[in-house]
Amino acid sequence: MTARRQPVLGILGGGQLARMLALAAAPLGVKSLVVDSVADACAGQVAPLVVADWTDDAALDHFASQVDVVTFDFENVPADTAHRLAKRVAVFPAPQALAVAQDRLAEKTLFRECGLRTPDFQAIDTREDLDRALAAIGAPAILKTRRLGYDGKGQFRLRTLGDADAAWAALGAQAAAHGLILEAFVPFERELSVIAVRGRDGEFRTWPLTQNWHTDGVLSLSLAPAPDIATLQEPATALARTLAEKLDYVGVFALELFVKDGQLLGNEMAPRVHNSGHWTIEGALASQFENHVRAVLGLPLGDTSARGLSAMFNWIGELPDAAPVLAAVDAHWHDYGKQPRPGRKVGHATVCAPDATRLVERLAGIAHALGRDQQAGPAVGELERR
Ligand code: AMP
C-alpha cells in the first residue's frame, strides 16, 4: 500500500475561530497548523501552533512550506503578509478579496456597485472633512476607522453635531494611519447576517439568514433561521452571491445587514467564518467551519440547511456556569479555553429545537437559570411575536 499524505490547513490567527476550524477539519482527515504571535493562543490547545509575528518572514516562509493551503481566523492580517504567502502557497480568501473587506470604504463602495444599498457615508481624512460630512449626513452618525475596527472597536457615536470635537479627539489621531469614515446612524428594525460559502469551483451556498443582537457593538445573541424572512432571504442570498463572484471569493464569509423599512442595507462584510454562524455547528447539516475547510481545500460543499431552530448566546468577559446548559435538551456548550478578560469572547452556547415553541421554552429556561433573561429577551420576544 502506498503511504498517504494528509492535507494540512494553515491558519493565520489562533483564536476561537481557528480552534473551531481545526476541530471541524479533523474528521475530514485534514491536519491544521496555526500561526499566532502569542504562545497561549487558544487554537494551540487543539492544533500545533507556530508562535510568530506577521512580519517574521523566515517563520512565515517555513510555515508556507508545511501547509497545502492558508486561510485566516483574523481579517486584519497585513496585506503584505498575505501577498508574501500567496507567492508560496494557495491562500483563500485571496489577498485581493481580503483587502476589500479590510477597508470599510472599499467595502461599502463595492456593496453599492453590487446593488446593495448602504447607510450614507463619506471618507474622512481631516477635521474639515468631518465638518463637511456632518453637514451633509447630519446627526446622529457614527465615525469609524476604515481599517482594523471590529466588534464596535474604533467607533464613536455622534448624537448631535456638537459631538464633532469629541469624535475627533477620540479617533482623529487614527485618520492619518487608517483613514476614517462617517456613516449615518440607521435606526434599523433588525440586524441580519448572511453566512455564505463559495467553493474553488464557484459553487455557492448560504445558510438561512440569522438575526443578531449586539450589546456595546459586540454580538450578544443570534437566532436562526431568522423569523419572518420570506421576502428577504432571496435578495440577501443574491447580493451575497454577486459580492462573492465580484471578489472571486473562496471560503466562508458573513455579510452583515440592517433591515430598515423592510429593506436591506449593507453594514459590513467579514472575510472569514463569523460569530453569527456559530449556531451552524449543531443547527445545520454542515457547519460554517466544515464548509470553510471544504471550500479552501477544493472539496465538495456540504448541505447548509438548518436542522430546526437555533439560538446562540455569546459569552463575553467570563463564562457563566455551564451546568444549566449541559443539563438542557439539545443545548451545546463551547468553552474556548481562554483566560477571562473584560470584553473578550470566551465561549458560546447554542440551543436547538425542532420548533419555535420548544426553542422559547429551552432558551428562556437556560437564561433564567443563568440570570441572563435580559440577554435572551429579544430572541424570545421575536419568536413569540412572529
Ligand atoms: P460594526 O463593527 O460596524 O459591525 O458595528 C458594530 C455594531 O454597531 C453593528 O452590528 C450595529 O449594531 C452597530 N452599528 C454599526 N454601524 C451602525 C450604523 N451606521 N447605524 C446603526 N448602528 C450601527
PDB file of C-alpha atoms in Angstrom, residues 121-368:
ATOM      1  CA  PHE A 121     -21.208  57.554   4.177  1.00  0.00           C
ATOM      2  CA  GLN A 122     -18.237  59.799   3.427  1.00  0.00           C
ATOM      3  CA  ALA A 123     -14.478  59.269   3.690  1.00  0.00           C
ATOM      4  CA  ILE A 124     -12.820  61.412   6.341  1.00  0.00           C
ATOM      5  CA  ASP A 125      -9.128  62.322   6.323  1.00  0.00           C
ATOM      6  CA  THR A 126      -9.140  65.703   8.067  1.00  0.00           C
ATOM      7  CA  ARG A 127     -11.123  67.623  10.642  1.00  0.00           C
ATOM      8  CA  GLU A 128     -12.543  69.775   7.810  1.00  0.00           C
ATOM      9  CA  ASP A 129     -13.772  66.601   6.056  1.00  0.00           C
ATOM     10  CA  LEU A 130     -15.621  65.683   9.250  1.00  0.00           C
ATOM     11  CA  ASP A 131     -17.401  69.057   9.416  1.00  0.00           C
ATOM     12  CA  ARG A 132     -18.345  68.836   5.732  1.00  0.00           C
ATOM     13  CA  ALA A 133     -19.567  65.246   6.040  1.00  0.00           C
ATOM     14  CA  LEU A 134     -21.565  66.006   9.180  1.00  0.00           C
ATOM     15  CA  ALA A 135     -23.259  68.911   7.438  1.00  0.00           C
ATOM     16  CA  ALA A 136     -24.242  66.580   4.580  1.00  0.00           C
ATOM     17  CA  ILE A 137     -25.120  63.419   6.551  1.00  0.00           C
ATOM     18  CA  GLY A 138     -26.457  65.049   9.731  1.00  0.00           C
ATOM     19  CA  ALA A 139     -26.684  63.555  13.225  1.00  0.00           C
ATOM     20  CA  PRO A 140     -26.884  61.014  14.693  1.00  0.00           C
ATOM     21  CA  ALA A 141     -23.924  59.488  12.888  1.00  0.00           C
ATOM     22  CA  ILE A 142     -21.048  57.103  13.569  1.00  0.00           C
ATOM     23  CA  LEU A 143     -17.387  57.867  12.952  1.00  0.00           C
ATOM     24  CA  LYS A 144     -15.401  54.664  12.344  1.00  0.00           C
ATOM     25  CA  THR A 145     -11.824  53.791  11.486  1.00  0.00           C
ATOM     26  CA  ARG A 146     -11.690  52.475   7.919  1.00  0.00           C
ATOM     27  CA  ARG A 147      -9.329  49.690   8.948  1.00  0.00           C
ATOM     28  CA  LEU A 148      -8.643  47.471  11.958  1.00  0.00           C
ATOM     29  CA  GLY A 149     -12.066  48.004  13.528  1.00  0.00           C
ATOM     30  CA  TYR A 150     -14.234  45.117  14.675  1.00  0.00           C
ATOM     31  CA  ASP A 151     -16.813  44.421  17.392  1.00  0.00           C
ATOM     32  CA  GLY A 152     -17.601  48.113  17.745  1.00  0.00           C
ATOM     33  CA  LYS A 153     -13.920  48.986  18.321  1.00  0.00           C
ATOM     34  CA  GLY A 154     -12.607  52.138  16.617  1.00  0.00           C
ATOM     35  CA  GLN A 155     -16.064  53.754  16.581  1.00  0.00           C
ATOM     36  CA  PHE A 156     -17.536  56.930  18.018  1.00  0.00           C
ATOM     37  CA  ARG A 157     -21.247  57.717  18.016  1.00  0.00           C
ATOM     38  CA  LEU A 158     -22.183  61.355  17.447  1.00  0.00           C
ATOM     39  CA  ARG A 159     -25.593  62.120  18.886  1.00  0.00           C
ATOM     40  CA  THR A 160     -25.577  65.766  17.776  1.00  0.00           C
ATOM     41  CA  LEU A 161     -23.467  67.967  15.507  1.00  0.00           C
ATOM     42  CA  GLY A 162     -21.896  69.330  18.713  1.00  0.00           C
ATOM     43  CA  ASP A 163     -20.154  65.970  19.265  1.00  0.00           C
ATOM     44  CA  ALA A 164     -17.705  66.616  16.404  1.00  0.00           C
ATOM     45  CA  ASP A 165     -14.892  67.763  18.733  1.00  0.00           C
ATOM     46  CA  ALA A 166     -15.281  64.727  20.973  1.00  0.00           C
ATOM     47  CA  ALA A 167     -15.377  62.387  17.963  1.00  0.00           C
ATOM     48  CA  TRP A 168     -12.219  63.940  16.522  1.00  0.00           C
ATOM     49  CA  ALA A 169     -10.486  63.769  19.911  1.00  0.00           C
ATOM     50  CA  ALA A 170     -11.329  60.046  20.078  1.00  0.00           C
ATOM     51  CA  LEU A 171     -10.407  58.982  16.544  1.00  0.00           C
ATOM     52  CA  GLY A 172      -8.739  61.918  14.752  1.00  0.00           C
ATOM     53  CA  ALA A 173      -5.254  60.605  15.544  1.00  0.00           C
ATOM     54  CA  GLN A 174      -6.069  57.471  13.547  1.00  0.00           C
ATOM     55  CA  ALA A 175      -7.162  59.424  10.457  1.00  0.00           C
ATOM     56  CA  ALA A 176      -3.637  59.594   9.016  1.00  0.00           C
ATOM     57  CA  ALA A 177      -2.784  55.901   9.571  1.00  0.00           C
ATOM     58  CA  HIS A 178      -6.060  54.155   8.785  1.00  0.00           C
ATOM     59  CA  GLY A 179      -8.453  56.756   7.359  1.00  0.00           C
ATOM     60  CA  LEU A 180     -11.928  57.271   8.806  1.00  0.00           C
ATOM     61  CA  ILE A 181     -15.478  57.003   7.524  1.00  0.00           C
ATOM     62  CA  LEU A 182     -18.568  58.849   8.732  1.00  0.00           C
ATOM     63  CA  GLU A 183     -21.813  56.894   8.430  1.00  0.00           C
ATOM     64  CA  ALA A 184     -25.391  57.919   9.033  1.00  0.00           C
ATOM     65  CA  PHE A 185     -26.787  56.184  12.106  1.00  0.00           C
ATOM     66  CA  VAL A 186     -29.518  53.787  10.951  1.00  0.00           C
ATOM     67  CA  PRO A 187     -32.473  53.294  13.315  1.00  0.00           C
ATOM     68  CA  PHE A 188     -32.863  49.750  11.997  1.00  0.00           C
ATOM     69  CA  GLU A 189     -35.700  47.330  12.760  1.00  0.00           C
ATOM     70  CA  ARG A 190     -33.454  44.273  12.749  1.00  0.00           C
ATOM     71  CA  GLU A 191     -29.889  43.168  12.175  1.00  0.00           C
ATOM     72  CA  LEU A 192     -29.404  40.101   9.986  1.00  0.00           C
ATOM     73  CA  SER A 193     -26.401  38.289   8.628  1.00  0.00           C
ATOM     74  CA  VAL A 194     -25.940  36.064   5.626  1.00  0.00           C
ATOM     75  CA  ILE A 195     -23.336  33.379   6.169  1.00  0.00           C
ATOM     76  CA  ALA A 196     -22.253  32.221   2.731  1.00  0.00           C
ATOM     77  CA  VAL A 197     -19.669  29.899   1.247  1.00  0.00           C
ATOM     78  CA  ARG A 198     -18.138  29.728  -2.206  1.00  0.00           C
ATOM     79  CA  GLY A 199     -16.005  26.834  -3.374  1.00  0.00           C
ATOM     80  CA  ARG A 200     -12.872  26.892  -5.537  1.00  0.00           C
ATOM     81  CA  ASP A 201     -15.085  25.777  -8.454  1.00  0.00           C
ATOM     82  CA  GLY A 202     -17.521  28.680  -7.897  1.00  0.00           C
ATOM     83  CA  GLU A 203     -20.232  26.636  -6.196  1.00  0.00           C
ATOM     84  CA  PHE A 204     -22.137  28.967  -3.872  1.00  0.00           C
ATOM     85  CA  ARG A 205     -24.383  28.285  -0.875  1.00  0.00           C
ATOM     86  CA  THR A 206     -25.854  30.241   2.021  1.00  0.00           C
ATOM     87  CA  TRP A 207     -27.201  29.170   5.367  1.00  0.00           C
ATOM     88  CA  PRO A 208     -30.629  30.583   6.312  1.00  0.00           C
ATOM     89  CA  LEU A 209     -30.486  34.239   7.414  1.00  0.00           C
ATOM     90  CA  THR A 210     -29.520  34.802  11.047  1.00  0.00           C
ATOM     91  CA  GLN A 211     -30.932  37.580  13.245  1.00  0.00           C
ATOM     92  CA  ASN A 212     -28.443  39.201  15.605  1.00  0.00           C
ATOM     93  CA  TRP A 213     -28.487  41.436  18.676  1.00  0.00           C
ATOM     94  CA  HIS A 214     -25.438  43.405  19.806  1.00  0.00           C
ATOM     95  CA  THR A 215     -24.506  44.942  23.145  1.00  0.00           C
ATOM     96  CA  ASP A 216     -21.920  47.740  23.027  1.00  0.00           C
ATOM     97  CA  GLY A 217     -21.113  46.777  19.437  1.00  0.00           C
ATOM     98  CA  VAL A 218     -20.415  43.116  20.341  1.00  0.00           C
ATOM     99  CA  LEU A 219     -22.675  40.228  19.283  1.00  0.00           C
ATOM    100  CA  SER A 220     -24.715  39.053  22.233  1.00  0.00           C
ATOM    101  CA  LEU A 221     -27.324  36.707  20.740  1.00  0.00           C
ATOM    102  CA  SER A 222     -28.157  35.106  17.373  1.00  0.00           C
ATOM    103  CA  LEU A 223     -31.344  33.402  16.211  1.00  0.00           C
ATOM    104  CA  ALA A 224     -31.522  31.200  13.117  1.00  0.00           C
ATOM    105  CA  PRO A 225     -33.285  30.874  10.816  1.00  0.00           C
ATOM    106  CA  ALA A 226     -34.345  34.479  11.481  1.00  0.00           C
ATOM    107  CA  PRO A 227     -38.143  34.597  11.792  1.00  0.00           C
ATOM    108  CA  ASP A 228     -40.223  36.108   9.005  1.00  0.00           C
ATOM    109  CA  ILE A 229     -37.630  36.291   6.246  1.00  0.00           C
ATOM    110  CA  ALA A 230     -39.761  35.103   3.338  1.00  0.00           C
ATOM    111  CA  THR A 231     -39.177  38.313   1.358  1.00  0.00           C
ATOM    112  CA  LEU A 232     -35.559  38.879   2.495  1.00  0.00           C
ATOM    113  CA  GLN A 233     -33.777  35.543   2.084  1.00  0.00           C
ATOM    114  CA  GLU A 234     -33.762  35.555  -1.687  1.00  0.00           C
ATOM    115  CA  PRO A 235     -32.446  39.114  -2.217  1.00  0.00           C
ATOM    116  CA  ALA A 236     -29.897  38.671   0.596  1.00  0.00           C
ATOM    117  CA  THR A 237     -28.611  35.456  -0.980  1.00  0.00           C
ATOM    118  CA  ALA A 238     -28.477  37.072  -4.424  1.00  0.00           C
ATOM    119  CA  LEU A 239     -26.481  40.043  -3.071  1.00  0.00           C
ATOM    120  CA  ALA A 240     -24.049  37.768  -1.238  1.00  0.00           C
ATOM    121  CA  ARG A 241     -23.556  35.761  -4.410  1.00  0.00           C
ATOM    122  CA  THR A 242     -22.902  38.874  -6.507  1.00  0.00           C
ATOM    123  CA  LEU A 243     -20.345  40.085  -3.952  1.00  0.00           C
ATOM    124  CA  ALA A 244     -18.619  36.701  -3.802  1.00  0.00           C
ATOM    125  CA  GLU A 245     -18.421  36.461  -7.577  1.00  0.00           C
ATOM    126  CA  LYS A 246     -17.083  40.026  -7.955  1.00  0.00           C
ATOM    127  CA  LEU A 247     -14.323  39.220  -5.459  1.00  0.00           C
ATOM    128  CA  ASP A 248     -13.782  35.677  -6.821  1.00  0.00           C
ATOM    129  CA  TYR A 249     -14.120  34.802  -3.157  1.00  0.00           C
ATOM    130  CA  VAL A 250     -13.285  31.313  -1.869  1.00  0.00           C
ATOM    131  CA  GLY A 251     -14.364  30.216   1.606  1.00  0.00           C
ATOM    132  CA  VAL A 252     -16.971  31.332   4.113  1.00  0.00           C
ATOM    133  CA  PHE A 253     -17.849  34.981   4.667  1.00  0.00           C
ATOM    134  CA  ALA A 254     -20.507  36.933   6.512  1.00  0.00           C
ATOM    135  CA  LEU A 255     -22.492  39.834   5.123  1.00  0.00           C
ATOM    136  CA  GLU A 256     -23.947  41.932   7.944  1.00  0.00           C
ATOM    137  CA  LEU A 257     -27.178  43.697   7.065  1.00  0.00           C
ATOM    138  CA  PHE A 258     -29.558  46.167   8.638  1.00  0.00           C
ATOM    139  CA  VAL A 259     -33.283  45.973   7.874  1.00  0.00           C
ATOM    140  CA  LYS A 260     -34.850  49.428   7.680  1.00  0.00           C
ATOM    141  CA  ASP A 261     -38.420  49.930   6.411  1.00  0.00           C
ATOM    142  CA  GLY A 262     -38.306  46.298   5.333  1.00  0.00           C
ATOM    143  CA  GLN A 263     -35.307  46.970   3.018  1.00  0.00           C
ATOM    144  CA  LEU A 264     -31.774  45.575   3.284  1.00  0.00           C
ATOM    145  CA  LEU A 265     -28.809  47.889   3.909  1.00  0.00           C
ATOM    146  CA  GLY A 266     -25.194  46.654   3.900  1.00  0.00           C
ATOM    147  CA  ASN A 267     -23.182  47.242   7.078  1.00  0.00           C
ATOM    148  CA  GLU A 268     -20.064  45.174   6.624  1.00  0.00           C
ATOM    149  CA  MET A 269     -18.512  42.028   5.259  1.00  0.00           C
ATOM    150  CA  ALA A 270     -16.327  39.716   7.346  1.00  0.00           C
ATOM    151  CA  PRO A 271     -13.990  37.660   5.117  1.00  0.00           C
ATOM    152  CA  ARG A 272     -13.983  34.613   7.363  1.00  0.00           C
ATOM    153  CA  VAL A 273     -16.161  32.326   9.435  1.00  0.00           C
ATOM    154  CA  HIS A 274     -18.270  34.532  11.674  1.00  0.00           C
ATOM    155  CA  ASN A 275     -19.601  34.657  15.214  1.00  0.00           C
ATOM    156  CA  SER A 276     -23.192  34.845  13.948  1.00  0.00           C
ATOM    157  CA  GLY A 277     -22.651  31.496  12.189  1.00  0.00           C
ATOM    158  CA  HIS A 278     -21.587  29.514  15.266  1.00  0.00           C
ATOM    159  CA  TRP A 279     -25.107  28.062  15.524  1.00  0.00           C
ATOM    160  CA  THR A 280     -24.391  26.066  12.341  1.00  0.00           C
ATOM    161  CA  ILE A 281     -22.146  23.651  14.315  1.00  0.00           C
ATOM    162  CA  GLU A 282     -25.168  21.896  15.810  1.00  0.00           C
ATOM    163  CA  GLY A 283     -28.022  23.660  13.993  1.00  0.00           C
ATOM    164  CA  ALA A 284     -27.184  22.939  10.332  1.00  0.00           C
ATOM    165  CA  LEU A 285     -26.360  19.830   8.314  1.00  0.00           C
ATOM    166  CA  ALA A 286     -22.871  21.189   7.574  1.00  0.00           C
ATOM    167  CA  SER A 287     -21.335  23.893   9.760  1.00  0.00           C
ATOM    168  CA  GLN A 288     -19.662  27.077   8.539  1.00  0.00           C
ATOM    169  CA  PHE A 289     -16.349  25.677   9.820  1.00  0.00           C
ATOM    170  CA  GLU A 290     -16.643  22.395   7.955  1.00  0.00           C
ATOM    171  CA  ASN A 291     -17.694  24.136   4.754  1.00  0.00           C
ATOM    172  CA  HIS A 292     -14.860  26.652   5.002  1.00  0.00           C
ATOM    173  CA  VAL A 293     -12.360  23.786   5.259  1.00  0.00           C
ATOM    174  CA  ARG A 294     -14.062  22.012   2.336  1.00  0.00           C
ATOM    175  CA  ALA A 295     -14.118  25.217   0.238  1.00  0.00           C
ATOM    176  CA  VAL A 296     -10.466  26.198   0.673  1.00  0.00           C
ATOM    177  CA  LEU A 297      -9.290  22.631   0.011  1.00  0.00           C
ATOM    178  CA  GLY A 298     -11.432  22.351  -3.126  1.00  0.00           C
ATOM    179  CA  LEU A 299     -13.710  19.624  -1.714  1.00  0.00           C
ATOM    180  CA  PRO A 300     -17.458  19.457  -2.477  1.00  0.00           C
ATOM    181  CA  LEU A 301     -19.517  21.700  -0.168  1.00  0.00           C
ATOM    182  CA  GLY A 302     -21.845  20.302   2.492  1.00  0.00           C
ATOM    183  CA  ASP A 303     -25.575  20.941   2.892  1.00  0.00           C
ATOM    184  CA  THR A 304     -26.271  24.330   4.524  1.00  0.00           C
ATOM    185  CA  SER A 305     -29.880  23.592   5.525  1.00  0.00           C
ATOM    186  CA  ALA A 306     -30.917  24.217   9.120  1.00  0.00           C
ATOM    187  CA  ARG A 307     -31.992  21.178  11.133  1.00  0.00           C
ATOM    188  CA  GLY A 308     -34.594  23.192  13.052  1.00  0.00           C
ATOM    189  CA  LEU A 309     -34.283  26.448  15.010  1.00  0.00           C
ATOM    190  CA  SER A 310     -31.202  27.549  16.945  1.00  0.00           C
ATOM    191  CA  ALA A 311     -30.249  30.365  19.268  1.00  0.00           C
ATOM    192  CA  MET A 312     -26.697  31.211  20.277  1.00  0.00           C
ATOM    193  CA  PHE A 313     -25.616  33.066  23.407  1.00  0.00           C
ATOM    194  CA  ASN A 314     -22.200  34.696  23.281  1.00  0.00           C
ATOM    195  CA  TRP A 315     -20.205  34.617  26.499  1.00  0.00           C
ATOM    196  CA  ILE A 316     -18.224  37.840  26.850  1.00  0.00           C
ATOM    197  CA  GLY A 317     -15.600  38.532  29.530  1.00  0.00           C
ATOM    198  CA  GLU A 318     -16.056  35.332  31.536  1.00  0.00           C
ATOM    199  CA  LEU A 319     -18.003  32.100  31.274  1.00  0.00           C
ATOM    200  CA  PRO A 320     -21.234  31.635  33.201  1.00  0.00           C
ATOM    201  CA  ASP A 321     -21.993  28.350  34.986  1.00  0.00           C
ATOM    202  CA  ALA A 322     -22.010  25.561  32.380  1.00  0.00           C
ATOM    203  CA  ALA A 323     -24.391  23.305  34.339  1.00  0.00           C
ATOM    204  CA  PRO A 324     -27.766  24.718  33.125  1.00  0.00           C
ATOM    205  CA  VAL A 325     -26.618  24.389  29.506  1.00  0.00           C
ATOM    206  CA  LEU A 326     -25.123  20.924  29.979  1.00  0.00           C
ATOM    207  CA  ALA A 327     -28.327  19.765  31.665  1.00  0.00           C
ATOM    208  CA  ALA A 328     -30.709  21.117  28.996  1.00  0.00           C
ATOM    209  CA  VAL A 329     -32.066  19.191  25.992  1.00  0.00           C
ATOM    210  CA  ASP A 330     -30.225  19.858  22.694  1.00  0.00           C
ATOM    211  CA  ALA A 331     -28.099  22.637  24.208  1.00  0.00           C
ATOM    212  CA  HIS A 332     -24.383  22.802  23.428  1.00  0.00           C
ATOM    213  CA  TRP A 333     -21.552  24.306  25.437  1.00  0.00           C
ATOM    214  CA  HIS A 334     -18.437  25.842  23.882  1.00  0.00           C
ATOM    215  CA  ASP A 335     -15.568  26.920  26.127  1.00  0.00           C
ATOM    216  CA  TYR A 336     -12.742  28.450  24.072  1.00  0.00           C
ATOM    217  CA  GLY A 337     -10.156  27.730  26.768  1.00  0.00           C
ATOM    218  CA  LYS A 338      -9.312  31.420  27.213  1.00  0.00           C
ATOM    219  CA  GLN A 339      -8.479  33.414  30.316  1.00  0.00           C
ATOM    220  CA  PRO A 340     -11.309  35.762  31.360  1.00  0.00           C
ATOM    221  CA  ARG A 341     -10.841  39.410  30.356  1.00  0.00           C
ATOM    222  CA  PRO A 342     -13.385  42.250  30.035  1.00  0.00           C
ATOM    223  CA  GLY A 343     -14.853  42.373  26.519  1.00  0.00           C
ATOM    224  CA  ARG A 344     -13.176  39.123  25.430  1.00  0.00           C
ATOM    225  CA  LYS A 345     -15.183  36.410  23.647  1.00  0.00           C
ATOM    226  CA  VAL A 346     -14.589  33.385  25.876  1.00  0.00           C
ATOM    227  CA  GLY A 347     -17.274  30.952  24.734  1.00  0.00           C
ATOM    228  CA  HIS A 348     -20.787  30.457  23.461  1.00  0.00           C
ATOM    229  CA  ALA A 349     -23.760  28.143  23.871  1.00  0.00           C
ATOM    230  CA  THR A 350     -26.210  27.032  21.203  1.00  0.00           C
ATOM    231  CA  VAL A 351     -29.711  25.865  21.994  1.00  0.00           C
ATOM    232  CA  CYS A 352     -31.572  23.944  19.276  1.00  0.00           C
ATOM    233  CA  ALA A 353     -35.197  22.866  18.940  1.00  0.00           C
ATOM    234  CA  PRO A 354     -37.490  21.489  16.257  1.00  0.00           C
ATOM    235  CA  ASP A 355     -39.956  24.399  16.549  1.00  0.00           C
ATOM    236  CA  ALA A 356     -40.341  27.932  17.933  1.00  0.00           C
ATOM    237  CA  THR A 357     -42.419  26.896  20.959  1.00  0.00           C
ATOM    238  CA  ARG A 358     -39.795  24.470  22.191  1.00  0.00           C
ATOM    239  CA  LEU A 359     -36.946  26.880  21.408  1.00  0.00           C
ATOM    240  CA  VAL A 360     -38.597  29.600  23.508  1.00  0.00           C
ATOM    241  CA  GLU A 361     -39.053  27.113  26.341  1.00  0.00           C
ATOM    242  CA  ARG A 362     -35.427  25.917  26.269  1.00  0.00           C
ATOM    243  CA  LEU A 363     -33.923  29.361  25.711  1.00  0.00           C
ATOM    244  CA  ALA A 364     -35.945  31.013  28.455  1.00  0.00           C
ATOM    245  CA  GLY A 365     -35.244  28.114  30.831  1.00  0.00           C
ATOM    246  CA  ILE A 366     -31.460  28.318  30.382  1.00  0.00           C
ATOM    247  CA  ALA A 367     -31.444  32.130  30.501  1.00  0.00           C
ATOM    248  CA  HIS A 368     -33.448  32.102  33.705  1.00  0.00           C
TER     249      HIS A 368
END
